[in-house]
Every structure is written in C-alpha cells, then in structure tokens.
Amino acid sequence: MNSVTIFWLQLLVSCVVCVLVVAWYVWPYLTKLTRHSALIPLLFVHVFRYVGMVLLVPGMVDPKLPQGVLLGSAYGDLLAAALALASIIALRSNWPSAIPLVWVFNTLGFLDLLNVLRSVLQIDLPTYYLGSIWFIYTFYAPLVIVSHVMIFVILLNPRSWKNAEIAR
C-alpha cells in the first residue's frame, strides 16, 4: 500500500470510529443535558485547533507545500479555536448572544474545514512530507468533522433539548 492510500484509509477509518463512539456513547449522554451543556464538550474539541499553527513552523512539513495552503489552514484553525473558546465562555455565562456565537463559530469553522479539504485534494497533500502533521489530518480532523455535524444537529433542533440552561 502506498502512502496516499494509507492516508485516506486512516482518515476513513477514523471517521467511522468517531461516528460509532458518538452513536453508542456520546450522543446518548448529550441528549440528557440542556442545549448549552451539550454544546460545551463539543466545542472543547475545537479549542485545540490552534495546533494547526504548527504548519507554519519551519521543518515541520514539506517546504514544497504551497504557502497559501499552509497560511489558510493555520490561521483558519486559529480563528476557529478562538471562536470555540469564546462560545464556551458565552454558553457558560448564559449570555444572550451565546447561541448566535455558536452559529458563527460552527459555520466559519465548518467552511474552514471544507476549504482545507479542497486544498488537500487540490494539492494531493498525502504525497508531501507531513511529519507529525499526518496525525492531525488522520486522527484529529475526523473528530472535528463529527463534532461540527453534531453541533449543527443541536443548533437545528433547539426544541428537542431541555429548556433549562446551565446550572452553575
């Protein structure tokens, strides 16, 4: 098997495993919580997206990778991480703007992921030297994708969640 096949296989298997863990363990737990409380752990998955800034560290990835792709990925992830953290603070504080902020985060964060996916396909990313960044794409990215989808489900079905907000 070549490295490109292994990359896509690992990405696919990670997505399947994430979906199974969510279906069997995470979702049943989250449905017992209020909407605000259910969103917070899903948002914490994204707070760590700042790790994407490692794409800008010299020597970490193939120097032949297009600089525009690296900059877009790194700063898109940093913005998503900051918005996720701001959303958590807003939810925990029961700010009226909390849910709209989660919408902004999730929409921009998901669009960033789609843009990165486009770049991955366009430049055939697995053909480049990725070093430890390989694990971000094949392990962490599936968690981020599944979490985004779950957040959208929660946001689109507000009536199915408990009405009480976070109890401190």
Coordinates of N, CA, C and O in Angstrom, one line a residue:
M1 N 0.9 -1.2 0.0 CA 0.0 0.0 0.0 C 0.9 1.2 0.0 O 1.8 1.3 0.8
N2 N 0.6 2.2 -0.8 CA 1.4 3.4 -0.8 C 0.9 4.4 0.2 O -0.2 4.3 0.8
S3 N 1.6 5.5 0.4 CA 1.3 6.5 1.5 C 0.0 7.2 1.3 O -0.8 7.5 2.2
V4 N -0.4 7.5 0.0 CA -1.6 8.1 -0.3 C -2.8 7.2 0.1 O -3.8 7.7 0.8
T5 N -2.8 6.0 -0.2 CA -3.8 5.0 0.1 C -3.9 4.9 1.6 O -5.0 4.9 2.2
I6 N -2.8 4.8 2.3 CA -2.8 4.7 3.8 C -3.4 5.9 4.4 O -4.2 5.8 5.3
F7 N -3.1 7.1 3.9 CA -3.6 8.4 4.4 C -5.1 8.3 4.4 O -5.8 8.6 5.4
W8 N -5.7 8.1 3.2 CA -7.1 8.1 3.0 C -7.8 7.0 3.8 O -8.9 7.1 4.3
L9 N -7.2 5.8 3.9 CA -7.7 4.7 4.7 C -7.8 5.1 6.1 O -8.8 4.9 6.8
Q10 N -6.7 5.7 6.7 CA -6.7 6.1 8.1 C -7.7 7.2 8.3 O -8.4 7.1 9.4
L11 N -7.9 8.1 7.4 CA -8.9 9.1 7.6 C -10.3 8.5 7.6 O -11.1 8.9 8.5
L12 N -10.6 7.6 6.7 CA -11.9 7.0 6.6 C -12.2 6.2 7.9 O -13.2 6.3 8.5
V13 N -11.2 5.4 8.3 CA -11.4 4.5 9.5 C -11.6 5.4 10.7 O -12.5 5.1 11.6
S14 N -10.8 6.5 10.8 CA -11.0 7.4 12.0 C -12.4 8.0 12.0 O -13.0 8.1 13.1
C15 N -12.9 8.4 10.8 CA -14.3 8.9 10.7 C -15.3 7.9 11.2 O -16.2 8.2 12.0
V16 N -15.2 6.6 10.7 CA -16.1 5.6 11.1 C -16.0 5.3 12.6 O -17.1 5.2 13.3
V17 N -14.8 5.2 13.2 CA -14.7 5.0 14.6 C -15.3 6.2 15.4 O -16.0 5.9 16.4
C18 N -15.1 7.4 15.0 CA -15.7 8.6 15.7 C -17.2 8.5 15.6 O -17.9 8.8 16.7
V19 N -17.8 8.2 14.5 CA -19.2 8.1 14.4 C -19.8 7.0 15.3 O -20.8 7.2 16.0
L20 N -19.1 5.8 15.4 CA -19.5 4.8 16.3 C -19.5 5.2 17.8 O -20.4 4.9 18.5
V21 N -18.4 5.8 18.2 CA -18.2 6.3 19.6 C -19.3 7.3 19.9 O -20.0 7.2 20.9
V22 N -19.6 8.2 18.9 CA -20.7 9.2 19.1 C -22.0 8.5 19.2 O -22.8 8.8 20.2
A23 N -22.3 7.6 18.3 CA -23.6 7.0 18.3 C -23.9 6.1 19.6 O -25.0 6.1 20.1
W24 N -22.8 5.4 20.0 CA -23.0 4.5 21.1 C -22.8 5.1 22.5 O -23.4 4.7 23.5
Y25 N -22.0 6.2 22.6 CA -21.7 6.7 23.9 C -21.9 8.2 24.1 O -22.6 8.6 25.1
V26 N -21.4 9.0 23.2 CA -21.5 10.4 23.4 C -22.9 11.0 23.2 O -23.4 11.7 24.0
W27 N -23.6 10.7 22.1 CA -24.9 11.2 21.8 C -25.9 10.8 22.9 O -26.6 11.7 23.4
P28 N -26.0 9.6 23.3 CA -26.9 9.3 24.4 C -26.7 10.1 25.7 O -27.6 10.5 26.3
Y29 N -25.4 10.4 26.0 CA -25.1 11.2 27.1 C -25.5 12.6 26.9 O -26.2 13.3 27.8
L30 N -25.2 13.2 25.7 CA -25.5 14.6 25.5 C -27.0 14.9 25.5 O -27.5 16.0 25.8
T31 N -27.8 13.9 25.0 CA -29.3 14.1 24.9 C -29.9 14.3 26.3 O -31.1 14.7 26.4
K32 N -29.2 14.0 27.4 CA -29.7 14.1 28.7 C -29.4 15.5 29.3 O -29.9 15.8 30.4
L33 N -28.7 16.3 28.5 CA -28.2 17.6 29.0 C -29.1 18.7 28.4 O -29.8 18.5 27.4
T34 N -28.9 19.9 28.9 CA -29.5 21.1 28.3 C -28.7 21.4 27.0 O -27.6 20.9 26.8
R35 N -29.3 22.2 26.2 CA -28.6 22.5 24.9 C -27.3 23.2 25.2 O -26.3 22.8 24.6
H36 N -27.2 24.1 26.1 CA -26.0 24.8 26.4 C -24.9 23.8 26.9 O -23.8 23.8 26.4
S37 N -25.3 22.9 27.8 CA -24.4 22.0 28.4 C -24.0 20.9 27.4 O -22.9 20.4 27.5
A38 N -24.8 20.6 26.4 CA -24.5 19.6 25.4 C -23.5 20.2 24.4 O -22.6 19.5 23.9
L39 N -23.6 21.5 24.1 CA -22.7 22.1 23.2 C -21.3 22.3 23.7 O -20.3 22.2 22.9
I40 N -21.1 22.5 25.0 CA -19.8 22.8 25.5 C -18.7 21.7 25.3 O -17.7 22.0 24.8
P41 N -19.0 20.4 25.6 CA -17.9 19.4 25.3 C -17.6 19.3 23.8 O -16.5 19.1 23.4
L42 N -18.6 19.5 23.0 CA -18.4 19.5 21.5 C -17.5 20.7 21.1 O -16.7 20.6 20.2
L43 N -17.7 21.8 21.7 CA -16.9 23.0 21.4 C -15.4 22.8 21.9 O -14.5 23.3 21.2
F44 N -15.3 22.1 23.0 CA -13.9 21.9 23.5 C -13.0 21.1 22.5 O -11.8 21.3 22.5
V45 N -13.7 20.3 21.7 CA -12.9 19.6 20.7 C -12.2 20.6 19.8 O -11.0 20.4 19.3
H46 N -12.8 21.7 19.5 CA -12.3 22.7 18.6 C -11.3 23.7 19.2 O -10.6 24.4 18.5
V47 N -11.3 23.8 20.5 CA -10.4 24.8 21.2 C -9.0 24.4 20.9 O -8.1 25.3 20.8
F48 N -8.7 23.1 20.6 CA -7.4 22.7 20.4 C -6.9 22.8 18.9 O -5.8 22.4 18.5
R49 N -7.8 23.4 18.1 CA -7.4 23.6 16.7 C -6.2 24.6 16.5 O -5.7 24.7 15.4
Y50 N -5.9 25.3 17.6 CA -4.7 26.1 17.5 C -3.4 25.3 17.1 O -2.4 25.8 16.6
V51 N -3.5 24.0 17.3 CA -2.4 23.1 17.0 C -2.0 23.2 15.5 O -0.9 22.9 15.1
G52 N -3.0 23.6 14.7 CA -2.8 23.8 13.3 C -1.7 24.8 12.9 O -1.1 24.8 11.8
M53 N -1.4 25.7 13.9 CA -0.3 26.7 13.6 C 1.0 26.0 13.4 O 1.9 26.7 12.9
V54 N 1.2 24.8 13.8 CA 2.4 24.1 13.6 C 2.8 24.0 12.1 O 3.9 23.8 11.7
L55 N 1.8 24.1 11.2 CA 2.0 24.1 9.8 C 3.0 25.3 9.4 O 3.6 25.2 8.3
L56 N 3.1 26.3 10.2 CA 3.9 27.4 9.9 C 5.3 27.3 10.5 O 6.1 28.2 10.3
V57 N 5.6 26.3 11.3 CA 6.9 26.1 11.9 C 7.8 25.5 10.9 O 7.6 24.4 10.3
P58 N 8.9 26.2 10.6 CA 9.9 25.6 9.6 C 10.4 24.2 10.0 O 10.7 23.9 11.1
G59 N 10.4 23.4 9.0 CA 10.9 22.0 9.2 C 9.8 21.0 9.6 O 10.1 19.8 9.6
M60 N 8.6 21.4 9.9 CA 7.6 20.5 10.4 C 6.9 19.8 9.2 O 6.4 18.7 9.4
V61 N 6.8 20.5 8.1 CA 6.2 19.9 6.9 C 7.1 20.2 5.7 O 8.0 21.0 5.7
D62 N 6.7 19.5 4.6 CA 7.5 19.7 3.4 C 7.6 21.1 2.9 O 6.5 21.8 2.8
P63 N 8.8 21.7 2.7 CA 8.9 23.1 2.3 C 8.3 23.3 0.9 O 8.1 24.5 0.6
K64 N 8.0 22.3 0.2 CA 7.4 22.5 -1.1 C 5.9 22.7 -1.1 O 5.3 23.0 -2.1
L65 N 5.3 22.5 0.1 CA 3.9 22.7 0.2 C 3.6 24.2 0.0 O 4.3 25.1 0.4
P66 N 2.5 24.5 -0.8 CA 2.2 25.9 -1.1 C 1.9 26.7 0.1 O 1.1 26.3 1.0
Q67 N 2.6 27.9 0.2 CA 2.5 28.7 1.4 C 1.1 29.2 1.6 O 0.6 29.3 2.8
G68 N 0.3 29.4 0.6 CA -1.1 29.9 0.7 C -1.9 28.8 1.4 O -2.8 29.2 2.2
V69 N -1.7 27.6 1.1 CA -2.5 26.5 1.7 C -2.1 26.4 3.2 O -3.0 26.3 4.1
L70 N -0.8 26.5 3.5 CA -0.4 26.5 4.9 C -1.0 27.6 5.7 O -1.5 27.4 6.8
L71 N -0.9 28.8 5.2 CA -1.4 30.0 5.9 C -2.9 29.9 6.1 O -3.4 30.2 7.2
G72 N -3.6 29.6 5.1 CA -5.1 29.4 5.2 C -5.5 28.4 6.2 O -6.4 28.7 7.0
S73 N -4.8 27.3 6.2 CA -5.2 26.2 7.2 C -4.8 26.6 8.6 O -5.6 26.5 9.5
A74 N -3.6 27.2 8.8 CA -3.2 27.5 10.1 C -4.0 28.6 10.7 O -4.5 28.5 11.9
Y75 N -4.2 29.7 10.0 CA -5.0 30.8 10.6 C -6.5 30.5 10.6 O -7.2 31.0 11.5
G76 N -7.0 29.7 9.7 CA -8.4 29.3 9.8 C -8.7 28.5 11.1 O -9.6 28.7 11.8
D77 N -7.7 27.6 11.4 CA -7.8 26.8 12.6 C -7.7 27.7 13.8 O -8.4 27.5 14.8
L78 N -6.8 28.7 13.8 CA -6.6 29.5 15.0 C -7.9 30.4 15.2 O -8.3 30.5 16.4
L79 N -8.5 30.9 14.2 CA -9.7 31.6 14.3 C -10.8 30.7 14.9 O -11.6 31.1 15.8
A80 N -10.9 29.5 14.3 CA -11.9 28.5 14.8 C -11.7 28.3 16.3 O -12.7 28.2 17.1
A81 N -10.5 28.1 16.7 CA -10.2 27.8 18.1 C -10.6 29.0 19.0 O -11.2 28.8 20.1
A82 N -10.3 30.2 18.6 CA -10.7 31.4 19.4 C -12.2 31.5 19.5 O -12.7 31.8 20.5
L83 N -12.9 31.3 18.4 CA -14.4 31.4 18.4 C -15.0 30.3 19.2 O -16.0 30.5 19.9
A84 N -14.4 29.1 19.2 CA -14.9 28.0 20.0 C -14.8 28.3 21.5 O -15.7 28.1 22.3
L85 N -13.6 28.9 21.9 CA -13.4 29.3 23.3 C -14.4 30.4 23.7 O -15.0 30.3 24.8
A86 N -14.5 31.4 22.8 CA -15.5 32.5 23.1 C -16.9 31.9 23.3 O -17.7 32.3 24.1
S87 N -17.2 30.9 22.4 CA -18.6 30.3 22.5 C -18.8 29.6 23.8 O -19.9 29.7 24.4
I88 N -17.8 28.9 24.3 CA -17.8 28.2 25.6 C -18.1 29.2 26.7 O -18.9 29.0 27.6
I89 N -17.3 30.3 26.7 CA -17.4 31.3 27.7 C -18.8 31.9 27.7 O -19.5 32.1 28.7
A90 N -19.3 32.2 26.5 CA -20.7 32.7 26.4 C -21.8 31.8 26.8 O -22.7 32.2 27.5
L91 N -21.6 30.5 26.5 CA -22.6 29.5 27.0 C -22.6 29.3 28.5 O -23.6 29.3 29.1
R92 N -21.4 29.3 29.0 CA -21.2 29.1 30.5 C -21.8 30.3 31.3 O -22.2 30.2 32.4
S93 N -21.7 31.5 30.6 CA -22.1 32.7 31.3 C -23.6 33.0 30.9 O -24.1 34.0 31.4
N94 N -24.2 32.1 30.1 CA -25.6 32.3 29.7 C -25.9 33.7 29.1 O -26.9 34.3 29.3
W95 N -24.9 34.1 28.3 CA -25.1 35.4 27.5 C -26.2 35.2 26.5 O -26.3 34.1 25.8
P96 N -27.0 36.2 26.2 CA -28.0 36.1 25.2 C -27.4 35.8 23.8 O -28.0 35.2 22.9
S97 N -26.2 36.3 23.6 CA -25.5 36.1 22.3 C -24.8 34.7 22.2 O -24.2 34.5 21.1
A98 N -25.0 33.8 23.1 CA -24.3 32.6 23.1 C -24.6 31.7 21.9 O -23.7 31.2 21.2
I99 N -25.9 31.4 21.7 CA -26.3 30.6 20.6 C -25.9 31.2 19.2 O -25.3 30.5 18.4
P100 N -26.2 32.5 19.0 CA -25.7 33.1 17.7 C -24.2 33.0 17.6 O -23.7 32.8 16.4
L101 N -23.4 33.1 18.6 CA -21.9 33.0 18.6 C -21.6 31.5 18.2 O -20.6 31.3 17.4
V102 N -22.3 30.6 18.7 CA -22.0 29.2 18.4 C -22.3 29.0 16.9 O -21.6 28.3 16.2
W103 N -23.4 29.6 16.4 CA -23.7 29.5 15.0 C -22.5 30.1 14.1 O -22.1 29.5 13.1
V104 N -22.0 31.2 14.5 CA -20.9 31.9 13.8 C -19.7 31.0 13.8 O -19.1 30.7 12.8
F105 N -19.4 30.5 15.0 CA -18.2 29.6 15.1 C -18.4 28.4 14.2 O -17.5 28.0 13.4
N106 N -19.5 27.7 14.3 CA -19.7 26.4 13.6 C -19.8 26.6 12.1 O -19.2 25.8 11.4
T107 N -20.4 27.7 11.7 CA -20.4 28.0 10.3 C -19.0 28.3 9.7 O -18.6 27.7 8.7
L108 N -18.3 29.2 10.4 CA -17.0 29.5 9.9 C -16.0 28.4 10.0 O -15.2 28.1 9.1
G109 N -16.1 27.7 11.1 CA -15.2 26.5 11.4 C -15.4 25.4 10.4 O -14.5 24.8 9.9
F110 N -16.7 25.2 10.0 CA -17.0 24.1 9.0 C -16.6 24.6 7.6 O -16.1 23.8 6.9
L111 N -16.8 25.9 7.3 CA -16.3 26.4 6.0 C -14.8 26.3 5.9 O -14.3 26.0 4.8
D112 N -14.1 26.5 7.0 CA -12.7 26.4 7.0 C -12.3 24.9 6.7 O -11.4 24.7 5.9
L113 N -13.0 24.0 7.3 CA -12.7 22.6 7.1 C -13.0 22.2 5.6 O -12.2 21.5 5.0
L114 N -14.0 22.7 5.0 CA -14.3 22.5 3.6 C -13.2 23.1 2.7 O -12.8 22.4 1.7
N115 N -12.7 24.2 3.1 CA -11.6 24.9 2.4 C -10.3 24.0 2.5 O -9.6 23.9 1.5
V116 N -10.1 23.5 3.6 CA -8.9 22.7 3.8 C -9.0 21.4 3.0 O -8.1 21.0 2.4
L117 N -10.2 20.8 3.1 CA -10.4 19.6 2.3 C -10.2 19.8 0.8 O -9.6 19.1 0.1
R118 N -10.7 21.0 0.3 CA -10.5 21.3 -1.1 C -9.0 21.4 -1.4 O -8.5 20.9 -2.4
S119 N -8.2 22.1 -0.5 CA -6.8 22.2 -0.6 C -6.1 20.9 -0.6 O -5.2 20.6 -1.4
V120 N -6.5 20.0 0.3 CA -5.9 18.7 0.5 C -6.1 17.9 -0.8 O -5.1 17.3 -1.3
L121 N -7.2 18.0 -1.4 CA -7.5 17.3 -2.7 C -6.8 17.9 -3.9 O -6.2 17.3 -4.7
Q122 N -6.8 19.2 -3.9 CA -6.2 20.0 -5.0 C -4.7 19.8 -5.1 O -4.2 19.6 -6.2
I123 N -4.0 19.8 -3.9 CA -2.5 19.7 -4.0 C -2.1 18.2 -3.7 O -0.9 18.0 -3.8
D124 N -3.0 17.3 -3.5 CA -2.7 15.9 -3.2 C -1.8 15.8 -2.0 O -0.7 15.3 -2.1
L125 N -2.3 16.4 -0.9 CA -1.5 16.5 0.3 C -0.7 15.3 0.8 O 0.4 15.4 1.2
P126 N -1.3 14.1 0.7 CA -0.6 12.9 1.2 C 0.7 12.6 0.4 O 1.5 11.8 0.9
T127 N 0.9 13.2 -0.7 CA 2.2 13.0 -1.4 C 3.3 13.8 -0.9 O 4.5 13.6 -1.3
Y128 N 3.1 14.7 0.0 CA 4.1 15.6 0.6 C 4.5 15.0 1.9 O 3.8 14.3 2.6
Y129 N 5.7 15.4 2.4 CA 6.2 15.0 3.7 C 5.4 15.8 4.8 O 5.3 17.0 4.7
L130 N 4.7 15.1 5.6 CA 3.8 15.8 6.6 C 4.3 15.6 8.1 O 3.8 16.3 9.0
G131 N 5.3 14.8 8.3 CA 5.8 14.6 9.7 C 4.6 14.2 10.6 O 3.7 13.5 10.2
S132 N 4.6 14.8 11.8 CA 3.6 14.5 12.8 C 2.3 15.2 12.4 O 1.2 14.8 13.0
I133 N 2.3 16.1 11.4 CA 1.0 16.7 11.0 C 0.1 15.6 10.4 O -1.1 15.8 10.4
W134 N 0.7 14.5 9.9 CA -0.1 13.4 9.4 C -1.2 13.0 10.4 O -2.4 12.8 10.0
F135 N -0.9 13.0 11.7 CA -1.9 12.6 12.7 C -3.0 13.6 12.9 O -4.1 13.3 13.3
I136 N -2.7 14.9 12.7 CA -3.7 15.9 12.8 C -4.8 15.6 11.7 O -6.0 15.6 12.0
Y137 N -4.4 15.3 10.5 CA -5.3 15.1 9.4 C -6.0 13.7 9.5 O -7.2 13.6 9.2
T138 N -5.3 12.7 10.0 CA -5.9 11.4 10.0 C -6.6 11.0 11.4 O -7.4 10.0 11.4
F139 N -6.3 11.8 12.4 CA -6.9 11.4 13.7 C -7.8 12.6 14.2 O -9.0 12.4 14.5
Y140 N -7.2 13.8 14.3 CA -7.9 14.9 14.9 C -9.0 15.5 14.0 O -10.1 15.8 14.4
A141 N -8.7 15.6 12.7 CA -9.7 16.2 11.7 C -11.0 15.4 11.7 O -12.1 16.0 11.7
P142 N -11.0 14.1 11.8 CA -12.3 13.4 11.9 C -13.1 13.7 13.1 O -14.3 13.9 13.1
L143 N -12.4 13.9 14.3 CA -13.1 14.4 15.5 C -13.8 15.7 15.3 O -14.9 16.0 15.7
V144 N -13.0 16.6 14.6 CA -13.5 17.9 14.3 C -14.7 17.9 13.4 O -15.7 18.6 13.6
I145 N -14.6 17.1 12.4 CA -15.8 17.0 11.4 C -17.0 16.5 12.1 O -18.1 17.0 12.0
V146 N -16.9 15.4 12.9 CA -18.0 14.8 13.5 C -18.6 15.8 14.6 O -19.8 15.9 14.7
S147 N -17.7 16.5 15.3 CA -18.2 17.4 16.2 C -19.0 18.6 15.6 O -20.0 19.0 16.1
H148 N -18.5 19.1 14.4 CA -19.2 20.1 13.7 C -20.6 19.6 13.4 O -21.6 20.4 13.5
V149 N -20.7 18.4 12.8 CA -22.0 17.9 12.5 C -22.9 17.8 13.7 O -24.1 18.2 13.6
M150 N -22.4 17.3 14.8 CA -23.2 17.2 16.0 C -23.7 18.6 16.5 O -24.9 18.7 16.9
I151 N -22.8 19.6 16.4 CA -23.2 20.9 16.8 C -24.3 21.5 15.9 O -25.3 22.0 16.4
F152 N -24.2 21.2 14.6 CA -25.3 21.7 13.7 C -26.6 21.0 14.1 O -27.7 21.6 14.1
V153 N -26.6 19.7 14.4 CA -27.8 19.0 14.8 C -28.4 19.6 16.0 O -29.6 19.8 16.0
I154 N -27.6 19.9 17.0 CA -28.1 20.5 18.2 C -28.7 21.9 17.9 O -29.8 22.3 18.4
L155 N -28.0 22.7 17.1 CA -28.5 24.0 16.8 C -29.8 24.0 16.0 O -30.6 24.9 16.2
L156 N -29.9 23.0 15.1 CA -31.1 23.0 14.2 C -32.3 22.4 14.9 O -33.4 22.5 14.4
N157 N -32.1 21.8 16.1 CA -33.2 21.1 16.8 C -33.3 21.7 18.2 O -33.3 20.9 19.2
P158 N -33.5 23.0 18.4 CA -33.5 23.5 19.8 C -34.6 23.0 20.7 O -34.5 22.9 21.9
R159 N -35.8 22.7 20.1 CA -36.9 22.3 20.9 C -36.7 20.9 21.5 O -37.4 20.5 22.4
S160 N -35.8 20.1 21.0 CA -35.6 18.7 21.5 C -34.7 18.7 22.7 O -34.5 17.6 23.2
W161 N -34.2 19.8 23.1 CA -33.3 19.9 24.2 C -34.0 20.4 25.4 O -34.9 21.2 25.3
K162 N -33.5 20.1 26.6 CA -34.1 20.6 27.8 C -34.0 22.1 27.8 O -33.1 22.7 27.3
N163 N -35.1 22.7 28.4 CA -35.2 24.2 28.3 C -34.2 24.9 29.3 O -33.7 26.0 29.0
A164 N -34.0 24.3 30.4 CA -33.1 25.0 31.4 C -31.7 25.1 30.9 O -31.2 24.2 30.3
E165 N -31.1 26.2 31.1 CA -29.7 26.4 30.7 C -28.8 25.9 31.8 O -29.2 25.3 32.8
I166 N -27.5 26.2 31.6 CA -26.5 25.6 32.5 C -26.8 26.0 34.0 O -27.1 27.1 34.3
A167 N -26.8 25.0 34.8 CA -26.9 25.2 36.2 C -25.4 25.3 36.8 O -24.6 24.4 36.6
R168 N -25.1 26.4 37.4 CA -23.7 26.6 37.9 C -23.6 26.1 39.3 O -24.4 26.2 40.1

